[in-house]
mmCIF file of C-alpha atoms in Angstrom:
data_model
loop_
_atom_site.group_PDB
_atom_site.id
_atom_site.type_symbol
_atom_site.label_atom_id
_atom_site.label_comp_id
_atom_site.label_asym_id
_atom_site.label_seq_id
_atom_site.Cartn_x
_atom_site.Cartn_y
_atom_site.Cartn_z
ATOM 1 C CA MET D 555 -188.646 32.082 264.481
ATOM 2 C CA LYS D 556 -188.080 35.827 264.157
ATOM 3 C CA LEU D 557 -188.608 35.477 260.407
ATOM 4 C CA LEU D 558 -192.154 34.192 260.997
ATOM 5 C CA GLN D 559 -192.899 37.197 263.202
ATOM 6 C CA LEU D 560 -192.027 39.531 260.306
ATOM 7 C CA ALA D 561 -194.229 37.697 257.805
ATOM 8 C CA PRO D 562 -197.403 39.760 258.554
ATOM 9 C CA ILE D 563 -195.452 42.976 257.990
ATOM 10 C CA GLY D 564 -194.169 41.696 254.636
ATOM 11 C CA ALA D 565 -197.704 40.737 253.606
ATOM 12 C CA LEU D 566 -198.994 44.185 254.580
ATOM 13 C CA ILE D 567 -196.291 45.930 252.546
ATOM 14 C CA ALA D 568 -197.036 43.742 249.517
ATOM 15 C CA ALA D 569 -200.782 44.377 249.807
ATOM 16 C CA CYS D 570 -200.353 48.156 250.025
ATOM 17 C CA THR D 571 -198.109 48.620 246.987
ATOM 18 C CA ALA D 572 -199.594 50.334 243.957
ATOM 19 C CA GLN D 573 -201.225 48.005 241.489
ATOM 20 C CA GLU D 574 -200.592 48.386 237.766
ATOM 21 C CA LEU D 575 -203.781 49.564 236.114
ATOM 22 C CA PRO D 576 -204.551 49.054 232.438
ATOM 23 C CA THR D 577 -204.401 52.129 230.253
ATOM 24 C CA ALA D 578 -207.718 53.923 230.026
ATOM 25 C CA SER D 579 -209.379 53.908 226.645
ATOM 26 C CA ARG D 580 -212.097 56.055 225.145
ATOM 27 C CA SER D 581 -214.235 53.100 224.182
ATOM 28 C CA ALA D 582 -216.817 51.127 226.091
ATOM 29 C CA GLN D 583 -216.717 47.358 226.450
ATOM 30 C CA PHE D 584 -219.956 45.393 226.141
ATOM 31 C CA SER D 585 -220.531 41.669 226.632
ATOM 32 C CA ALA D 586 -222.861 41.703 223.597
ATOM 33 C CA TYR D 587 -223.403 44.145 220.733
ATOM 34 C CA PRO D 588 -225.482 47.068 222.138
ATOM 35 C CA ASP D 589 -228.311 47.090 219.565
ATOM 36 C CA ARG D 590 -230.767 48.793 221.946
ATOM 37 C CA LEU D 591 -228.272 51.567 222.662
ATOM 38 C CA PHE D 592 -228.005 52.462 218.976
ATOM 39 C CA GLU D 593 -231.762 52.074 218.417
ATOM 40 C CA THR D 594 -232.447 54.440 221.316
ATOM 41 C CA PHE D 595 -229.890 56.926 219.987
ATOM 42 C CA GLN D 596 -231.544 56.848 216.559
ATOM 43 C CA THR D 597 -235.030 57.223 218.063
ATOM 44 C CA SER D 598 -233.974 60.192 220.199
ATOM 45 C CA CYS D 599 -232.561 62.005 217.158
ATOM 46 C CA ASP D 600 -235.950 63.309 216.039
ATOM 47 C CA GLY D 601 -235.874 66.977 216.985
ATOM 48 C CA PRO D 602 -236.396 69.841 214.567
ATOM 49 C CA GLY D 603 -233.589 69.902 212.028
ATOM 50 C CA GLU D 604 -231.934 66.730 213.394
ATOM 51 C CA THR D 605 -230.810 63.943 211.084
ATOM 52 C CA PHE D 606 -229.448 60.554 212.076
ATOM 53 C CA GLN D 607 -226.474 59.262 210.084
ATOM 54 C CA LYS D 608 -224.646 55.961 210.189
ATOM 55 C CA ILE D 609 -221.018 56.814 209.443
ATOM 56 C CA ASP D 610 -219.652 53.261 209.392
ATOM 57 C CA ALA D 611 -220.354 49.913 211.063
ATOM 58 C CA ASN D 612 -219.744 51.290 214.570
ATOM 59 C CA SER D 613 -220.148 55.064 214.235
ATOM 60 C CA TYR D 614 -223.362 57.066 214.313
ATOM 61 C CA GLU D 615 -224.099 60.785 214.391
ATOM 62 C CA CYS D 616 -227.088 62.929 215.205
ATOM 63 C CA ARG D 617 -226.646 66.186 213.328
ATOM 64 C CA LYS D 618 -228.677 69.312 213.813
ATOM 65 C CA ALA D 619 -228.998 71.845 211.022
ATOM 66 C CA CYS D 620 -228.889 75.406 212.258
ATOM 67 C CA ASN D 621 -231.387 77.697 210.585
ATOM 68 C CA PHE D 622 -229.683 81.035 210.388
ATOM 69 C CA ASP D 623 -231.870 84.043 210.019
ATOM 70 C CA PRO D 624 -229.735 87.101 209.216
ATOM 71 C CA LEU D 625 -232.088 89.325 211.182
ATOM 72 C CA SER D 626 -232.180 87.112 214.263
ATOM 73 C CA GLY D 627 -229.367 89.098 215.860
ATOM 74 C CA GLU D 628 -231.184 92.391 215.432
ATOM 75 C CA ILE D 629 -232.948 93.714 218.498
ATOM 76 C CA GLY D 630 -235.781 96.046 217.703
ATOM 77 C CA VAL D 631 -235.877 98.993 220.051
ATOM 78 C CA GLN D 632 -238.643 101.547 219.823
ATOM 79 C CA ILE D 633 -238.272 104.965 221.373
#
């Protein structure tokens, strides 16, 4: 009978123990292939000097070319 009185305490201890979590990954999981996500990414890559590139089947990049003007760092000061 005393064993049954301790059962709630045993259940509480078991419920409060740390659960094993899966290792975090750097990738997202989708239930279906995210076509709209990639289409939106491509559409938004339309700024000045930006080019959209498909690297492989699942990798895309939006690159921006930097226009470097050698005089852009000069500050004209008139006295």
